[in-house]
Amino acid sequence: MIPMSRSNFPFRFVSVFIALLLFVNAFAQQATLVIKNAKVSTLDPKQPDAEAIAVDGDRIVFVGSDADAAKFISPQTKVIDAKGQWVTPGWIEGHGHIHGMGESMIALNLMNVKNWDEIIALVDSAVKKAKPGDWIVGRGWHQEKWVPAPVRNHLGYPYHETLDKVSPNNPVLLSHASGHSVYVNNAALQQSGITNKTNNPSGGDIVKDADKKIVGVLEERAQNLAWIAFEKWNNKRPFEERKAEWVRSIGLAENECLRNGVTSFVDAGSSFQQAEGMRQLAEAGKLQIRHWLMIRSGITALESNSNVFNIKNAGNHHLTIKAIKVSLDGALGSYGAWLLAPYADRKDFYGQNTFDTTELKKIAAFAWKNNLQLCVHAIGDKANRKTIDIFESQISIAPSRDHRWRIEHAQHVNPLEIPRFKSNHIIASMQGIHCTSDAPFVLKRLGAERAESGAYMWRSFIDEGVLVNSGTDVPVENIDPIANFYALVTRKLKDGSEFYPKQKMTRQEALYSYTLANAIAAFEEKDKGSFEKGKLADIVIFSNNLLTCSEEEIQKTKVLTTIVGGKVLYEQ
Ligand SMILES: [Zn+2]
């Protein structure tokens, strides 16, 4: 019989050796990914610039010099040589519509058409492919951008007869770029039950000309009439078919985000049903980027679905639902912005109040009680004032509470409101690109005085100490953060003119608004928005340094690589 101690000897030696290795390994620095030779803007004030980042799994483990990063490289490490390119934390879309963005990618895209005739041609070819009675859906038109304007028009809107000619039997439903109105043909009007005798719903307008003839545009809440008719038709399609289409649309939208360096998306208004769909995708590990949803709902449904708000960092930090969205008015382009004084180009018209303020007060109390963020869409100066009034009366109960309530757009404000954002710690959630794309009609709608003192006041907000975060409102605008960055720092229109240039942001401020400010505006700064040890490894590599390149080069800048949670998900 061989003595135990002898037979154990080599094993004991090996196990001591392995233990020693494990011990050494535990203290060795290692990374799954290292990006080196980069110009890194970290957004961390303790160390604003760096050459390299090391990542282990989905978290950052090191930010600093190339020499120090080399210690993290093992044979298993993926090493990206950035070749001196600019690297930033993943950009966060601070206010967009993920479902609308997805839908716009499968519907007719009317965003880049030159004029109404092109829309007619697009609808014509869609009708030829459609089955009889199918609805033709499109999105993205804007009457102020058509050259030439339609010959026969009312308020710049053409008459629906031109659409009826190419689509006499298929209902046509075309969303305005802002999402605040729709254009419909006669078949859609009929299915929506709209006739000359139909009264305007409150907060909406069935646009009619001086002879009381229906033009074809349904503004603000009037568009619900058409959407209800559309849903009635759509709901007859099999559920599985509709769901598969939705999942595909979210995937397409996410791919577009990745192409644009967007690693997180703040959705400004999901239904409970959409939220549930997103939860399922998150839990199944099928979301590529990170999502943060505001729920758009009235008080009754909020109270009976309050369990939805238990979702935080689901699917490994891919989905959080901790906010409520309410739209108190519409958009300026579609005469929906709720103004203190009438529109300069529409007599005695003040815009639309699209949500009952008494109900908004109840929602504010609900959000306060349940520790949720409240995000109110307010574009006109009256909508902004009303929202602040309601916020203020709630916030004053405990002014020191870190509530991070937000006004979405904060687009046209009376200058008196700016200090009230600061004193109530309200976040101004703004969209730079709206400024330069709306600029051609802002003066028409508001007149020079209101435009100068209150339109897109991000410089004044920042100087006041208000947190300004950035988004594009996609699909109202393209998700392209570089075009948005350019608008924030130049306020330059296509013709080269500048829209009240005193209100420009600095480039550093614009970068901050797109990264750390967006993280803070979502209570996510512990995980996102800057490069610091322990944060999520969401990283973008650009072809230009947006902080130092010439103004012209900003627009030519490309996203080269997008990394989410340490994984390369897009490469040019
Ligand atoms: Zn929006």
Coordinates of C-alpha atoms and ligand atoms in Angstrom, one line a residue:
M1 CA 0.0 0.0 0.0
I2 CA 1.5 3.3 -1.0
P3 CA 1.4 5.9 1.8
M4 CA -1.1 8.6 1.2
S5 CA 1.3 11.4 1.8
R6 CA 3.6 10.2 -1.0
S7 CA 0.8 9.8 -3.5
N8 CA -0.5 13.3 -2.6
F9 CA 2.8 14.9 -3.0
P10 CA 2.8 16.0 -6.7
F11 CA -0.9 16.9 -6.5
R12 CA -0.3 19.0 -3.5
F13 CA 2.5 20.8 -5.3
V14 CA 0.3 21.4 -8.3
S15 CA -2.6 22.7 -6.3
V16 CA -0.3 25.1 -4.3
F17 CA 1.0 26.3 -7.7
I18 CA -2.5 26.8 -9.1
A19 CA -3.6 28.6 -5.9
L20 CA -0.5 30.9 -6.2
L21 CA -1.4 31.6 -9.9
L22 CA -5.0 32.4 -9.0
F23 CA -3.7 34.6 -6.2
V24 CA -1.4 36.5 -8.5
N25 CA -4.1 36.6 -11.2
A26 CA -6.6 38.1 -8.9
F27 CA -4.4 41.1 -8.4
A28 CA -3.2 41.3 -12.0
Q29 CA -4.8 44.0 -14.1
Q30 CA -6.5 42.5 -17.1
A31 CA -9.0 43.7 -19.6
T32 CA -11.3 42.3 -22.3
L33 CA -10.9 45.4 -24.4
V34 CA -8.3 48.2 -24.5
I35 CA -8.6 51.3 -26.7
K36 CA -5.3 53.0 -27.1
N37 CA -3.6 55.8 -29.0
A38 CA -6.8 57.9 -28.7
K39 CA -7.7 61.5 -27.9
V40 CA -10.2 60.7 -25.2
S41 CA -12.6 63.3 -23.8
T42 CA -13.6 61.7 -20.5
L43 CA -16.1 64.2 -19.2
D44 CA -14.6 63.5 -15.8
P45 CA -13.4 66.8 -14.4
K46 CA -10.7 65.0 -12.3
Q47 CA -9.0 63.8 -15.5
P48 CA -10.6 65.5 -18.6
D49 CA -8.2 64.0 -21.2
A50 CA -6.7 60.5 -21.6
E51 CA -5.0 58.3 -24.2
A52 CA -6.5 54.9 -23.4
I53 CA -9.4 53.1 -21.8
A54 CA -9.4 49.5 -20.5
V55 CA -12.6 47.6 -20.2
D56 CA -13.4 44.3 -18.4
G57 CA -16.7 42.8 -19.5
D58 CA -19.2 45.7 -19.7
R59 CA -17.4 48.0 -17.2
I60 CA -14.5 50.5 -17.5
V61 CA -11.5 49.4 -15.3
F62 CA -9.0 52.1 -16.3
V63 CA -8.8 55.5 -18.0
G64 CA -5.3 57.1 -18.5
S65 CA -2.1 56.8 -20.5
D66 CA -1.2 54.3 -23.2
A67 CA 1.8 53.1 -21.0
D68 CA -0.4 52.3 -18.1
A69 CA -3.1 50.7 -20.2
A70 CA -0.5 48.3 -21.6
K71 CA -0.5 46.5 -18.3
F72 CA -4.1 45.5 -18.9
I73 CA -3.4 43.8 -22.2
S74 CA -3.2 40.0 -22.1
P75 CA -3.4 37.6 -25.1
Q76 CA -7.2 37.5 -24.7
T77 CA -7.6 41.3 -24.8
K78 CA -9.1 42.9 -27.9
V79 CA -7.0 45.9 -28.6
I80 CA -8.3 48.8 -30.7
D81 CA -5.7 51.3 -32.0
A82 CA -7.8 54.5 -32.4
K83 CA -5.0 56.0 -34.5
G84 CA -5.3 59.3 -32.7
Q85 CA -9.0 59.6 -33.2
W86 CA -11.4 61.3 -30.8
V87 CA -13.1 59.0 -28.3
T88 CA -16.1 60.0 -26.1
P89 CA -18.5 58.3 -23.8
G90 CA -21.5 56.9 -25.7
W91 CA -23.9 59.6 -26.8
I92 CA -27.3 59.6 -25.2
E93 CA -30.4 60.6 -27.2
G94 CA -32.0 62.8 -24.6
H95 CA -35.5 63.0 -26.1
G96 CA -36.6 60.9 -29.0
H97 CA -39.4 58.5 -29.8
I98 CA -38.1 55.0 -30.3
H99 CA -41.5 53.6 -31.5
G100 CA -42.1 56.5 -33.9
M101 CA -38.5 56.2 -35.1
G102 CA -39.0 52.5 -35.8
E103 CA -42.4 53.1 -37.5
S104 CA -40.9 55.8 -39.6
M105 CA -38.3 53.3 -40.9
I106 CA -41.0 51.1 -42.2
A107 CA -43.5 53.7 -43.3
L108 CA -43.2 56.2 -46.2
N109 CA -40.4 58.6 -45.3
L110 CA -41.4 62.1 -46.3
M111 CA -38.6 63.9 -44.4
N112 CA -36.4 64.6 -47.4
V113 CA -38.9 65.4 -50.1
K114 CA -38.6 68.7 -51.9
N115 CA -42.3 69.5 -52.3
W116 CA -45.9 68.2 -52.2
D117 CA -45.6 66.8 -55.7
E118 CA -42.9 64.4 -54.5
I119 CA -45.3 63.2 -51.7
I120 CA -48.0 62.6 -54.2
A121 CA -45.6 60.5 -56.3
L122 CA -44.5 58.5 -53.3
V123 CA -48.2 57.8 -52.3
D124 CA -49.0 56.9 -55.8
S125 CA -46.4 54.2 -56.0
A126 CA -47.4 52.9 -52.5
V127 CA -51.0 52.7 -53.5
K128 CA -50.0 50.6 -56.6
K129 CA -48.4 48.0 -54.3
A130 CA -51.1 48.1 -51.6
K131 CA -54.2 45.9 -51.3
P132 CA -57.6 47.6 -51.7
G133 CA -58.6 49.3 -48.5
D134 CA -55.1 49.1 -46.9
W135 CA -54.0 52.3 -45.2
I136 CA -51.0 54.1 -46.6
V137 CA -49.0 55.6 -43.8
G138 CA -46.1 58.0 -44.0
R139 CA -44.2 60.4 -41.8
G140 CA -42.0 63.5 -41.9
W141 CA -43.6 66.2 -44.2
H142 CA -43.3 69.8 -43.3
Q143 CA -45.2 72.4 -45.4
E144 CA -42.6 75.1 -44.5
K145 CA -39.9 73.2 -46.3
W146 CA -41.5 72.6 -49.7
V147 CA -40.0 74.4 -52.7
P148 CA -42.1 75.5 -54.5
A149 CA -45.1 75.7 -52.1
P150 CA -48.3 74.1 -53.4
V151 CA -50.1 76.6 -55.8
R152 CA -53.5 76.1 -54.2
N153 CA -53.1 76.1 -50.5
H154 CA -54.5 77.3 -47.2
L155 CA -51.9 78.2 -44.5
G156 CA -49.3 76.5 -46.8
Y157 CA -51.3 73.3 -46.7
P158 CA -52.4 71.9 -50.1
Y159 CA -56.0 70.6 -50.6
H160 CA -56.6 66.8 -50.2
E161 CA -58.1 66.5 -53.7
T162 CA -54.5 66.1 -55.1
L163 CA -54.1 63.0 -52.9
D164 CA -57.6 61.7 -53.7
K165 CA -56.6 61.5 -57.4
V166 CA -53.8 59.0 -56.7
S167 CA -55.5 57.3 -53.8
P168 CA -59.3 57.3 -54.3
N169 CA -59.9 54.1 -52.2
N170 CA -56.9 53.6 -49.9
P171 CA -57.0 55.8 -46.8
V172 CA -53.9 57.9 -46.6
L173 CA -52.5 59.1 -43.3
L174 CA -49.3 61.2 -43.4
S175 CA -47.8 62.5 -40.1
H176 CA -46.3 65.9 -39.9
A177 CA -42.5 65.9 -39.1
S178 CA -43.5 67.2 -35.6
G179 CA -46.0 64.4 -35.1
H180 CA -48.4 67.1 -34.1
S181 CA -50.7 66.9 -37.1
V182 CA -51.6 64.6 -39.9
Y183 CA -52.5 65.0 -43.5
V184 CA -55.4 62.8 -44.7
N185 CA -57.2 62.1 -48.0
N186 CA -60.9 61.8 -48.5
A187 CA -61.0 58.0 -47.9
A188 CA -59.4 58.6 -44.5
L189 CA -61.7 61.4 -43.7
Q190 CA -64.7 59.2 -44.4
Q191 CA -63.4 56.3 -42.3
S192 CA -62.7 58.8 -39.5
G193 CA -66.2 60.0 -39.7
I194 CA -65.1 63.6 -40.4
T195 CA -67.5 65.8 -42.4
N196 CA -67.9 69.6 -42.7
K197 CA -70.2 69.4 -39.8
T198 CA -67.8 67.7 -37.4
N199 CA -66.9 70.0 -34.5
N200 CA -63.3 70.5 -33.5
P201 CA -62.3 68.3 -30.6
S202 CA -60.9 70.3 -27.6
G203 CA -57.2 70.9 -28.2
G204 CA -57.5 70.2 -31.9
D205 CA -58.4 71.7 -35.2
I206 CA -59.9 70.2 -38.4
V207 CA -58.3 72.8 -40.6
K208 CA -60.9 74.5 -42.9
D209 CA -60.4 77.4 -45.3
A210 CA -62.5 80.6 -45.4
D211 CA -65.3 78.8 -47.2
K212 CA -65.4 76.2 -44.4
K213 CA -64.0 73.6 -46.7
I214 CA -61.9 70.8 -45.1
V215 CA -58.3 71.1 -46.3
G216 CA -57.0 67.7 -45.2
V217 CA -54.9 68.6 -42.2
L218 CA -55.9 67.5 -38.7
E219 CA -54.0 69.5 -36.1
E220 CA -53.1 68.3 -32.6
R221 CA -55.9 66.4 -30.9
A222 CA -58.0 66.3 -34.1
Q223 CA -55.5 63.8 -35.5
N224 CA -56.8 61.3 -33.0
L225 CA -60.0 60.9 -35.1
A226 CA -57.9 59.5 -37.9
W227 CA -55.6 57.4 -35.7
I228 CA -58.6 55.7 -34.1
A229 CA -59.9 54.8 -37.6
F230 CA -56.4 53.6 -38.6
E231 CA -56.1 51.5 -35.4
K232 CA -59.5 49.9 -36.1
W233 CA -58.2 48.7 -39.5
N234 CA -54.8 47.8 -38.1
N235 CA -56.2 45.8 -35.2
K236 CA -57.8 43.4 -37.7
R237 CA -54.4 42.3 -38.8
P238 CA -53.1 39.2 -36.8
F239 CA -51.5 40.2 -33.5
E240 CA -48.4 38.1 -34.2
E241 CA -47.9 39.9 -37.5
R242 CA -48.2 43.3 -35.9
K243 CA -45.8 42.3 -33.1
A244 CA -43.2 41.0 -35.4
E245 CA -43.4 44.2 -37.4
W246 CA -42.9 46.2 -34.2
V247 CA -39.9 44.1 -33.1
R248 CA -38.4 44.6 -36.5
S249 CA -38.9 48.3 -36.3
I250 CA -37.2 48.6 -32.9
G251 CA -34.2 46.7 -34.3
L252 CA -34.0 49.0 -37.3
A253 CA -34.2 52.0 -35.0
E254 CA -31.4 50.6 -32.8
N255 CA -29.2 49.9 -35.8
E256 CA -29.6 53.6 -36.8
C257 CA -28.7 54.7 -33.3
L258 CA -25.6 52.6 -33.4
R259 CA -24.6 54.1 -36.8
N260 CA -24.9 57.5 -35.1
G261 CA -22.9 56.8 -31.9
V262 CA -26.0 56.7 -29.8
T263 CA -25.7 54.0 -27.1
S264 CA -28.6 55.1 -24.9
F265 CA -32.1 56.3 -25.9
V266 CA -34.5 58.4 -23.8
D267 CA -38.0 57.7 -25.2
A268 CA -40.4 60.6 -24.6
G269 CA -43.6 58.7 -24.4
S270 CA -44.3 55.0 -24.5
S271 CA -47.7 53.4 -23.9
F272 CA -48.0 50.7 -21.3
Q273 CA -48.3 48.2 -24.1
Q274 CA -45.1 49.4 -25.7
A275 CA -43.4 49.4 -22.3
E276 CA -44.3 45.8 -21.8
G277 CA -43.0 44.9 -25.3
M278 CA -39.7 46.6 -24.4
R279 CA -39.6 44.7 -21.1
Q280 CA -39.9 41.4 -22.9
L281 CA -37.1 42.4 -25.3
A282 CA -34.9 43.5 -22.4
E283 CA -35.4 40.3 -20.4
A284 CA -34.7 38.2 -23.5
G285 CA -31.4 40.1 -24.1
K286 CA -32.7 41.4 -27.4
L287 CA -32.0 45.1 -26.9
Q288 CA -28.7 46.3 -28.4
I289 CA -28.7 49.8 -26.9
R290 CA -30.0 51.0 -23.5
H291 CA -33.4 52.5 -23.2
W292 CA -35.1 54.8 -20.7
L293 CA -38.8 55.2 -21.1
M294 CA -41.3 57.9 -20.1
I295 CA -44.8 56.5 -19.8
R296 CA -47.4 58.6 -21.6
S297 CA -50.8 58.2 -19.8
G298 CA -53.6 59.8 -18.0
I299 CA -54.0 59.6 -14.3
T300 CA -56.5 56.7 -14.1
A301 CA -54.3 54.3 -16.1
L302 CA -51.2 55.5 -14.2
E303 CA -52.9 54.6 -10.9
S304 CA -53.9 51.2 -12.1
N305 CA -50.6 50.4 -13.7
S306 CA -48.2 51.8 -11.1
N307 CA -46.3 48.4 -11.0
V308 CA -44.8 49.3 -14.4
F309 CA -42.5 51.7 -12.7
N310 CA -40.6 48.9 -10.9
I311 CA -38.4 48.5 -13.9
K312 CA -34.9 49.7 -13.3
N313 CA -31.8 48.5 -15.2
A314 CA -33.7 45.4 -16.5
G315 CA -31.9 43.1 -19.0
N316 CA -28.5 44.0 -17.7
H317 CA -28.9 47.8 -17.7
H318 CA -30.9 47.9 -21.0
L319 CA -34.3 49.2 -19.7
T320 CA -35.5 51.6 -17.1
I321 CA -39.0 53.0 -16.6
K322 CA -39.1 55.7 -13.9
A323 CA -40.8 58.7 -15.6
I324 CA -44.1 60.0 -16.8
K325 CA -44.7 62.1 -20.0
V326 CA -47.4 64.6 -20.5
S327 CA -47.8 66.9 -23.5
L328 CA -49.4 70.2 -22.5
D329 CA -49.3 71.8 -25.9
G330 CA -48.3 71.0 -29.5
A331 CA -45.6 72.3 -31.9
L332 CA -44.9 75.7 -33.4
G333 CA -44.8 74.5 -37.0
S334 CA -48.3 73.1 -36.8
Y335 CA -49.6 76.1 -34.8
G336 CA -50.0 74.0 -31.7
A337 CA -47.6 75.8 -29.4
W338 CA -49.7 77.3 -26.7
L339 CA -48.8 81.0 -26.5
L340 CA -49.3 83.9 -24.1
A341 CA -50.1 86.2 -27.1
P342 CA -51.5 85.3 -30.5
Y343 CA -49.5 83.9 -33.4
A344 CA -48.1 86.7 -35.5
D345 CA -49.3 84.9 -38.7
R346 CA -52.6 83.5 -37.6
K347 CA -55.1 86.1 -36.3
D348 CA -56.4 85.7 -32.8
F349 CA -54.9 82.1 -32.6
Y350 CA -53.1 81.2 -29.4
G351 CA -52.2 77.6 -30.2
Q352 CA -53.5 74.5 -28.4
N353 CA -53.7 73.4 -24.9
T354 CA -53.6 69.6 -25.5
F355 CA -53.9 68.3 -21.9
D356 CA -56.1 69.3 -19.1
T357 CA -54.2 71.2 -16.5
T358 CA -56.3 69.9 -13.6
E359 CA -55.3 66.3 -14.6
L360 CA -51.7 67.4 -14.9
K361 CA -51.8 68.6 -11.3
K362 CA -53.1 65.1 -10.3
I363 CA -50.3 63.5 -12.2
A364 CA -47.7 65.8 -10.6
A365 CA -49.0 64.6 -7.2
F366 CA -48.9 61.0 -8.3
A367 CA -45.3 61.3 -9.6
W368 CA -44.2 63.1 -6.4
K369 CA -45.8 60.4 -4.2
N370 CA -44.2 57.6 -6.2
N371 CA -40.8 59.3 -6.6
L372 CA -41.1 59.4 -10.4
Q373 CA -39.7 61.9 -12.8
L374 CA -42.3 64.1 -14.4
C375 CA -41.5 65.2 -18.0
V376 CA -43.8 67.7 -19.5
H377 CA -43.8 68.7 -23.2
A378 CA -44.1 72.5 -23.3
I379 CA -43.2 74.4 -26.4
G380 CA -45.2 77.7 -26.2
D381 CA -44.5 80.3 -23.6
K382 CA -47.9 79.8 -22.0
A383 CA -47.4 76.0 -21.8
N384 CA -44.0 76.6 -20.2
R385 CA -45.5 79.0 -17.6
K386 CA -48.4 76.7 -16.8
T387 CA -46.1 73.7 -16.4
I388 CA -43.7 75.6 -14.1
D389 CA -46.7 76.8 -12.0
I390 CA -47.8 73.2 -11.5
F391 CA -44.3 71.9 -10.9
E392 CA -43.7 74.7 -8.4
S393 CA -46.7 74.1 -6.3
Q394 CA -45.7 70.4 -6.0
I395 CA -42.0 71.0 -5.5
S396 CA -42.5 73.7 -2.9
I397 CA -43.7 70.9 -0.5
A398 CA -40.1 69.7 -0.2
P399 CA -37.9 72.0 -2.2
S400 CA -34.7 70.1 -1.3
R401 CA -35.9 66.9 -2.8
D402 CA -33.7 65.7 -5.8
H403 CA -36.7 65.3 -8.2
R404 CA -35.1 66.1 -11.6
W405 CA -38.4 67.0 -13.2
R406 CA -38.0 68.1 -16.8
I407 CA -39.6 70.4 -19.3
E408 CA -39.3 68.8 -22.7
H409 CA -38.4 71.3 -25.4
A410 CA -38.7 74.5 -23.2
Q411 CA -38.6 76.0 -26.6
H412 CA -40.3 79.4 -26.3
V413 CA -40.2 80.9 -22.9
N414 CA -41.0 84.3 -21.5
P415 CA -37.6 85.5 -20.1
L416 CA -39.3 85.7 -16.6
E417 CA -39.5 81.9 -16.6
I418 CA -35.7 81.3 -16.9
P419 CA -34.9 82.0 -13.2
R420 CA -37.9 79.9 -12.3
F421 CA -36.3 76.8 -13.9
K422 CA -33.3 77.4 -11.7
S423 CA -35.1 78.1 -8.4
N424 CA -37.2 75.0 -8.9
H425 CA -34.3 72.8 -10.2
I426 CA -36.2 72.1 -13.4
I427 CA -34.2 70.5 -16.2
A428 CA -34.5 72.1 -19.7
S429 CA -34.6 69.2 -22.1
M430 CA -33.8 70.9 -25.4
Q431 CA -33.3 70.0 -29.1
G432 CA -30.7 72.2 -30.9
I433 CA -31.7 71.0 -34.3
H434 CA -35.3 72.3 -33.8
C435 CA -33.8 75.8 -33.7
T436 CA -32.1 75.7 -37.0
S437 CA -34.7 73.7 -38.8
D438 CA -37.6 75.8 -37.5
A439 CA -35.8 79.1 -37.7
P440 CA -37.2 80.0 -41.2
F441 CA -40.7 80.2 -39.8
V442 CA -40.1 81.2 -36.2
L443 CA -40.1 84.9 -37.0
K444 CA -43.3 84.5 -39.0
R445 CA -45.1 82.7 -36.2
L446 CA -43.7 84.7 -33.2
G447 CA -42.5 88.0 -34.6
A448 CA -39.0 89.4 -34.0
E449 CA -39.4 90.4 -30.3
R450 CA -40.6 87.1 -29.0
A451 CA -38.1 85.2 -31.2
E452 CA -35.1 87.1 -29.8
S453 CA -36.1 87.2 -26.2
G454 CA -37.5 83.7 -25.8
A455 CA -36.7 81.2 -28.6
Y456 CA -34.3 78.3 -28.0
M457 CA -32.6 80.1 -25.0
W458 CA -30.0 77.5 -24.1
R459 CA -27.2 80.0 -23.5
S460 CA -29.5 81.9 -21.1
F461 CA -30.5 78.7 -19.3
I462 CA -26.9 77.5 -18.9
D463 CA -25.8 81.0 -17.6
E464 CA -28.6 80.9 -15.1
G465 CA -27.3 77.5 -13.9
V466 CA -30.1 75.4 -15.4
L467 CA -29.2 71.9 -16.5
V468 CA -29.7 71.7 -20.3
N469 CA -29.7 68.2 -21.9
S470 CA -29.9 67.4 -25.6
G471 CA -31.9 65.3 -28.0
T472 CA -33.2 65.4 -31.5
D473 CA -36.8 64.4 -31.0
V474 CA -36.3 61.7 -33.6
P475 CA -38.3 61.0 -35.8
V476 CA -39.2 64.7 -35.9
E477 CA -35.6 65.2 -36.9
N478 CA -32.9 62.7 -37.9
I479 CA -31.2 61.1 -34.9
D480 CA -27.8 62.4 -36.2
P481 CA -26.1 63.8 -33.1
I482 CA -23.4 65.6 -35.1
A483 CA -26.0 67.7 -37.0
N484 CA -27.6 68.5 -33.6
F485 CA -24.2 69.3 -32.1
Y486 CA -23.5 71.7 -35.0
A487 CA -26.9 73.4 -34.4
L488 CA -26.1 73.8 -30.7
V489 CA -22.7 75.4 -31.2
T490 CA -23.4 77.4 -34.4
R491 CA -27.1 78.1 -34.7
K492 CA -26.4 78.2 -38.4
L493 CA -29.1 77.7 -41.0
K494 CA -28.6 76.0 -44.4
D495 CA -28.2 79.5 -46.0
G496 CA -25.3 80.3 -43.6
S497 CA -27.2 82.8 -41.5
E498 CA -27.1 82.5 -37.7
F499 CA -30.3 82.5 -35.6
Y500 CA -29.6 84.8 -32.7
P501 CA -26.0 83.7 -32.3
K502 CA -25.7 85.0 -28.7
Q503 CA -27.5 81.9 -27.6
K504 CA -24.8 79.5 -28.9
M505 CA -23.4 76.8 -26.6
T506 CA -19.7 76.2 -26.4
R507 CA -18.5 72.9 -27.9
Q508 CA -17.6 71.5 -24.5
E509 CA -21.1 72.4 -23.2
A510 CA -22.7 70.7 -26.2
L511 CA -20.7 67.5 -25.6
Y512 CA -21.7 67.7 -21.9
S513 CA -25.3 68.2 -22.8
Y514 CA -25.2 65.0 -25.0
T515 CA -23.4 62.8 -22.5
L516 CA -23.2 63.6 -18.8
A517 CA -26.2 66.0 -18.7
N518 CA -28.4 63.4 -20.4
A519 CA -27.2 60.8 -17.8
I520 CA -28.0 63.2 -15.0
A521 CA -31.4 64.1 -16.5
A522 CA -32.2 60.4 -16.2
F523 CA -30.6 59.7 -12.7
E524 CA -28.0 57.6 -14.5
E525 CA -24.8 59.5 -13.9
K526 CA -23.4 56.7 -11.7
D527 CA -23.3 54.4 -14.7
K528 CA -23.2 56.6 -17.8
G529 CA -22.1 59.9 -19.3
S530 CA -18.4 59.9 -18.5
F531 CA -15.4 57.6 -18.5
E532 CA -14.6 56.6 -14.9
K533 CA -13.6 53.4 -13.4
G534 CA -16.7 51.3 -12.7
K535 CA -19.0 52.9 -15.3
L536 CA -20.6 51.1 -18.2
A537 CA -18.2 50.8 -21.2
D538 CA -20.3 52.7 -23.8
I539 CA -17.8 54.3 -26.1
V540 CA -17.8 56.1 -29.5
I541 CA -14.9 56.7 -31.8
F542 CA -15.2 59.7 -34.2
S543 CA -13.3 60.7 -37.4
N544 CA -12.9 64.3 -36.0
N545 CA -12.4 65.9 -32.7
L546 CA -15.6 67.9 -32.4
L547 CA -14.0 70.1 -29.7
T548 CA -11.1 71.3 -31.9
C549 CA -11.9 70.8 -35.6
S550 CA -13.0 73.6 -37.8
E551 CA -16.7 74.5 -37.9
E552 CA -16.9 73.2 -41.4
E553 CA -15.4 69.9 -40.4
I554 CA -18.0 69.3 -37.7
Q555 CA -20.6 68.4 -40.3
K556 CA -18.2 66.1 -42.1
T557 CA -17.5 64.1 -39.0
K558 CA -18.3 60.4 -39.0
V559 CA -18.9 57.9 -36.3
L560 CA -16.3 55.2 -36.8
T561 CA -17.0 52.7 -34.0
T562 CA -19.8 52.3 -31.4
I563 CA -19.3 50.2 -28.4
V564 CA -22.0 49.2 -25.9
G565 CA -21.1 47.4 -22.7
G566 CA -17.6 46.7 -24.0
K567 CA -18.9 45.1 -27.2
V568 CA -18.3 46.6 -30.6
L569 CA -21.8 46.9 -32.2
Y570 CA -21.0 49.2 -35.1
E571 CA -17.9 49.7 -37.2
Q572 CA -17.9 52.0 -40.3
Ligands
ZN1 ZN -41.0 64.6 -28.6

